[in-house]
Amino acid sequence: MRITAIGATVAAVAVLASPVASGPAPAAFAAPKAPAASVANNAKKPAKTASVHGEARISYIESIHDDIRFTIHAEQRPFTRPMPPTAPEGLSTDARGTLKFSHTRGEVTGWAEATVDCLVTSGRTATLTAVVTKSNVEEPGARLGISVQQGGKSEPDRLGFSWGVVNVDPENVDENGQLVRPQAGSCMAPAPFTTVIKGGFKVVHAEITKSPTQPEAAIPRD
């Protein structure tokens, strides 16, 4: 996949992862029992799902006058994308959803649609990847990395993407010596380095869960 930076010429507009049994705790350390009503209410609450939803226009320093927009609808769906033999159930960061973007410069627009395959969150920040299904500037099957940061009360939302000024391997060139952009790994994306100037995103954080078949990691010894 040849590099096509967002700041490219009009002719090549770029768009743009065994429980230990224990006996009863001593009475002095036993946790107090929750009221029955509280237990019942907690049982009714559904588990929170990590997600990112929204659409926005961004300001990118390399293409400051261009119209660049992203639409993201992504939700984490753990263990839904089997990867035998290493992860037969899939990963806790498996996700589903859609990513769309467009980059307009003058009369020329580059665009792509992609299917989300991974999502991980932390507070108001999320990274996700999506595999291109349709585009006039990207190859179908290419994986794109996106980061989103939901701003605070006086801060704008921000967004980053795995092409343009990042994800460059100087030794990865084609037969003509032109840089070839490496594909992003699942959930891999740079820091959100652009600013949202219209619209915005809602990030819902949820902790990732451990694979049911993954053993505890061994502690290395000296």
Short mmCIF file of C-alpha atoms in Angstrom, two decimals:
data_model
loop_
_atom_site.label_atom_id
_atom_site.label_comp_id
_atom_site.label_asym_id
_atom_site.label_seq_id
_atom_site.Cartn_x
_atom_site.Cartn_y
_atom_site.Cartn_z
CA MET A 1 0.00 0.00 0.00
CA ARG A 2 1.72 3.18 -1.11
CA ILE A 3 1.73 6.09 1.32
CA THR A 4 -0.84 8.76 0.51
CA ALA A 5 -0.59 11.46 3.16
CA ILE A 6 -3.57 13.65 3.87
CA GLY A 7 -1.55 16.62 2.75
CA ALA A 8 -0.87 15.15 -0.71
CA THR A 9 -1.60 16.86 -4.01
CA VAL A 10 -5.12 17.18 -5.39
CA ALA A 11 -4.40 14.44 -7.89
CA ALA A 12 -3.77 12.03 -5.03
CA VAL A 13 -5.98 13.24 -2.22
CA ALA A 14 -5.25 10.99 0.73
CA VAL A 15 -7.61 10.14 3.39
CA LEU A 16 -6.83 9.76 4.43
CA ALA A 17 -6.45 -6.74 21.41
CA SER A 18 -6.65 -20.79 37.30
CA PRO A 19 -8.57 -19.13 40.03
CA VAL A 20 -7.13 -19.79 43.52
CA ALA A 21 -9.65 -21.36 45.90
CA SER A 22 -9.97 -19.67 49.25
CA GLY A 23 -11.73 -20.45 52.49
CA PRO A 24 -14.16 -18.16 54.28
CA ALA A 25 -12.67 -14.87 55.45
CA PRO A 26 -12.15 -14.37 59.18
CA ALA A 27 -15.14 -12.77 60.83
CA ALA A 28 -13.19 -9.58 61.57
CA PHE A 29 -12.61 -9.03 57.85
CA ALA A 30 -15.91 -10.27 56.46
CA ALA A 31 -17.57 -7.76 54.16
CA PRO A 32 -20.92 -6.48 55.39
CA LYS A 33 -23.91 -7.87 53.58
CA ALA A 34 -25.62 -5.51 51.18
CA PRO A 35 -29.32 -4.86 51.69
CA ALA A 36 -31.53 -7.15 49.63
CA ALA A 37 -32.98 -4.22 47.70
CA SER A 38 -29.49 -3.02 46.75
CA VAL A 39 -28.50 -6.48 45.51
CA ALA A 40 -31.66 -6.68 43.43
CA ASN A 41 -31.04 -3.27 41.87
CA ASN A 42 -27.43 -4.13 41.00
CA ALA A 43 -28.55 -7.38 39.39
CA LYS A 44 -30.80 -5.45 37.03
CA LYS A 45 -28.01 -3.17 35.76
CA PRO A 46 -26.57 -4.41 32.44
CA ALA A 47 -22.82 -4.65 32.08
CA LYS A 48 -21.33 -1.53 30.55
CA THR A 49 -20.02 -1.88 27.01
CA ALA A 50 -17.09 0.12 25.68
CA SER A 51 -18.13 2.22 22.70
CA VAL A 52 -17.45 5.27 20.55
CA HIS A 53 -20.18 7.10 18.62
CA GLY A 54 -20.23 10.36 16.73
CA GLU A 55 -19.26 12.34 13.67
CA ALA A 56 -17.01 15.34 13.30
CA ARG A 57 -15.01 17.59 11.05
CA ILE A 58 -11.36 17.94 12.08
CA SER A 59 -8.63 20.51 11.62
CA TYR A 60 -5.37 18.94 10.43
CA ILE A 61 -2.21 21.06 10.26
CA GLU A 62 -1.02 19.52 6.98
CA SER A 63 -4.32 20.27 5.20
CA ILE A 64 -5.61 23.23 7.18
CA HIS A 65 -8.10 24.44 4.55
CA ASP A 66 -9.47 21.01 3.58
CA ASP A 67 -12.79 19.52 4.68
CA ILE A 68 -11.95 16.28 6.54
CA ARG A 69 -14.72 14.36 8.29
CA PHE A 70 -15.01 11.12 10.29
CA THR A 71 -18.09 9.14 11.34
CA ILE A 72 -17.60 6.38 13.92
CA HIS A 73 -20.04 3.90 15.41
CA ALA A 74 -18.13 1.20 17.29
CA GLU A 75 -18.95 -1.14 20.18
CA GLN A 76 -16.78 -3.71 21.90
CA ARG A 77 -17.95 -7.31 21.45
CA PRO A 78 -15.43 -9.51 23.33
CA PHE A 79 -14.50 -12.95 21.99
CA THR A 80 -16.46 -12.74 18.74
CA ARG A 81 -13.57 -12.95 16.24
CA PRO A 82 -11.84 -16.34 16.64
CA MET A 83 -8.14 -16.43 15.75
CA PRO A 84 -7.02 -20.07 15.94
CA PRO A 85 -4.75 -21.46 17.16
CA THR A 86 -3.49 -18.60 19.36
CA ALA A 87 -6.85 -17.11 20.39
CA PRO A 88 -9.58 -19.60 19.43
CA GLU A 89 -12.28 -17.55 21.19
CA GLY A 90 -10.98 -14.25 19.89
CA LEU A 91 -9.87 -11.29 21.98
CA SER A 92 -11.43 -9.19 24.74
CA THR A 93 -11.05 -6.15 22.47
CA ASP A 94 -13.03 -7.60 19.55
CA ALA A 95 -15.52 -5.06 18.27
CA ARG A 96 -18.07 -4.31 15.59
CA GLY A 97 -19.28 -1.17 13.89
CA THR A 98 -18.46 1.20 11.05
CA LEU A 99 -15.93 3.89 10.22
CA LYS A 100 -16.40 6.39 7.42
CA PHE A 101 -14.23 9.29 6.41
CA SER A 102 -13.98 11.82 3.63
CA HIS A 103 -11.34 14.37 2.63
CA THR A 104 -12.36 17.13 0.24
CA ARG A 105 -9.92 19.52 -1.41
CA GLY A 106 -11.49 21.77 -4.01
CA GLU A 107 -13.58 19.59 -6.29
CA VAL A 108 -11.82 16.33 -5.35
CA THR A 109 -12.99 14.04 -2.52
CA GLY A 110 -11.27 10.95 -1.20
CA TRP A 111 -13.44 8.67 0.91
CA ALA A 112 -13.61 5.24 2.52
CA GLU A 113 -15.93 2.96 4.46
CA ALA A 114 -14.54 0.33 6.85
CA THR A 115 -15.72 -2.35 9.29
CA VAL A 116 -14.53 -2.01 12.90
CA ASP A 117 -12.66 -5.05 14.24
CA CYS A 118 -11.08 -3.84 17.51
CA LEU A 119 -11.79 -1.27 20.22
CA VAL A 120 -10.13 -0.45 23.54
CA THR A 121 -10.89 2.47 25.87
CA SER A 122 -9.41 4.34 28.82
CA GLY A 123 -11.40 7.11 30.44
CA ARG A 124 -12.46 9.51 27.67
CA THR A 125 -9.98 8.06 25.16
CA ALA A 126 -10.38 5.17 22.73
CA THR A 127 -8.40 3.49 19.99
CA LEU A 128 -9.98 1.37 17.31
CA THR A 129 -9.16 -0.24 14.00
CA ALA A 130 -11.34 -0.89 10.99
CA VAL A 131 -10.83 -2.81 7.75
CA VAL A 132 -11.64 -0.99 4.51
CA THR A 133 -14.56 -2.37 2.52
CA LYS A 134 -15.08 0.42 -0.05
CA SER A 135 -12.92 3.39 -1.01
CA ASN A 136 -11.60 5.47 -3.88
CA VAL A 137 -8.22 6.05 -2.17
CA GLU A 138 -7.57 3.00 0.02
CA GLU A 139 -7.21 -0.67 -0.88
CA PRO A 140 -10.01 -2.99 0.31
CA GLY A 141 -8.70 -5.06 3.21
CA ALA A 142 -6.40 -2.32 4.54
CA ARG A 143 -6.64 -1.85 8.31
CA LEU A 144 -6.84 1.75 9.55
CA GLY A 145 -6.13 2.90 13.11
CA ILE A 146 -8.14 5.70 14.74
CA SER A 147 -7.86 7.34 18.17
CA VAL A 148 -10.55 9.50 19.77
CA GLN A 149 -10.40 11.70 22.85
CA GLN A 150 -13.64 13.15 24.18
CA GLY A 151 -12.88 16.64 25.46
CA GLY A 152 -13.65 18.00 28.90
CA LYS A 153 -15.80 21.02 29.71
CA SER A 154 -13.44 23.53 28.12
CA GLU A 155 -11.54 21.20 25.81
CA PRO A 156 -12.38 20.18 22.24
CA ASP A 157 -12.60 16.57 21.17
CA ARG A 158 -9.54 15.24 19.35
CA LEU A 159 -8.82 12.51 16.79
CA GLY A 160 -5.77 10.74 15.37
CA PHE A 161 -5.30 8.41 12.40
CA SER A 162 -2.63 5.94 11.29
CA TRP A 163 -1.57 7.64 8.08
CA GLY A 164 -0.16 10.98 7.00
CA VAL A 165 2.48 11.96 9.56
CA VAL A 166 2.67 8.61 11.39
CA ASN A 167 3.11 4.87 10.73
CA VAL A 168 6.13 5.23 8.45
CA ASP A 169 8.84 2.57 8.08
CA PRO A 170 11.82 4.14 6.25
CA GLU A 171 12.99 0.70 5.05
CA ASN A 172 9.61 -0.24 3.57
CA VAL A 173 9.72 1.03 -0.01
CA ASP A 174 8.37 -0.16 -3.36
CA GLU A 175 10.30 -0.85 -6.58
CA ASN A 176 10.39 2.87 -7.33
CA GLY A 177 11.79 3.80 -3.94
CA GLN A 178 8.49 5.24 -2.72
CA LEU A 179 7.52 4.69 0.91
CA VAL A 180 4.90 2.00 1.49
CA ARG A 181 2.68 2.51 4.54
CA PRO A 182 2.70 -0.48 6.93
CA GLN A 183 -0.71 -1.85 7.88
CA ALA A 184 -1.92 -1.00 11.37
CA GLY A 185 -2.21 -3.88 13.84
CA SER A 186 -5.49 -4.42 15.69
CA CYS A 187 -6.37 -1.48 17.99
CA MET A 188 -3.11 0.27 17.08
CA ALA A 189 -3.42 4.02 16.53
CA PRO A 190 -1.38 7.16 17.34
CA ALA A 191 -2.30 9.79 19.91
CA PRO A 192 -5.25 12.00 18.84
CA PHE A 193 -3.20 14.75 17.21
CA THR A 194 -5.95 16.70 15.40
CA THR A 195 -8.71 18.92 16.76
CA VAL A 196 -12.44 18.54 16.21
CA ILE A 197 -13.92 21.82 14.93
CA LYS A 198 -17.49 20.66 14.30
CA GLY A 199 -19.49 17.79 15.81
CA GLY A 200 -17.94 15.42 18.32
CA PHE A 201 -17.68 11.95 19.81
CA LYS A 202 -19.01 10.13 22.88
CA VAL A 203 -16.62 7.61 24.46
CA VAL A 204 -17.96 5.04 26.95
CA HIS A 205 -15.19 3.28 28.89
CA ALA A 206 -15.34 -0.32 30.10
CA GLU A 207 -12.52 -2.50 31.43
CA ILE A 208 -11.41 -5.34 29.20
CA THR A 209 -12.08 -8.88 30.40
CA LYS A 210 -9.66 -11.79 30.59
CA SER A 211 -9.89 -14.59 28.07
CA PRO A 212 -11.54 -17.68 29.60
CA THR A 213 -8.80 -19.95 28.24
CA GLN A 214 -5.72 -17.76 28.62
CA PRO A 215 -3.42 -18.92 31.46
CA GLU A 216 -1.97 -16.41 33.89
CA ALA A 217 1.19 -14.84 32.54
CA ALA A 218 4.34 -16.34 34.05
CA ILE A 219 6.44 -13.99 36.18
CA PRO A 220 9.96 -13.86 34.75
CA ARG A 221 12.74 -14.88 37.13
CA ASP A 222 16.26 -13.54 37.28
#
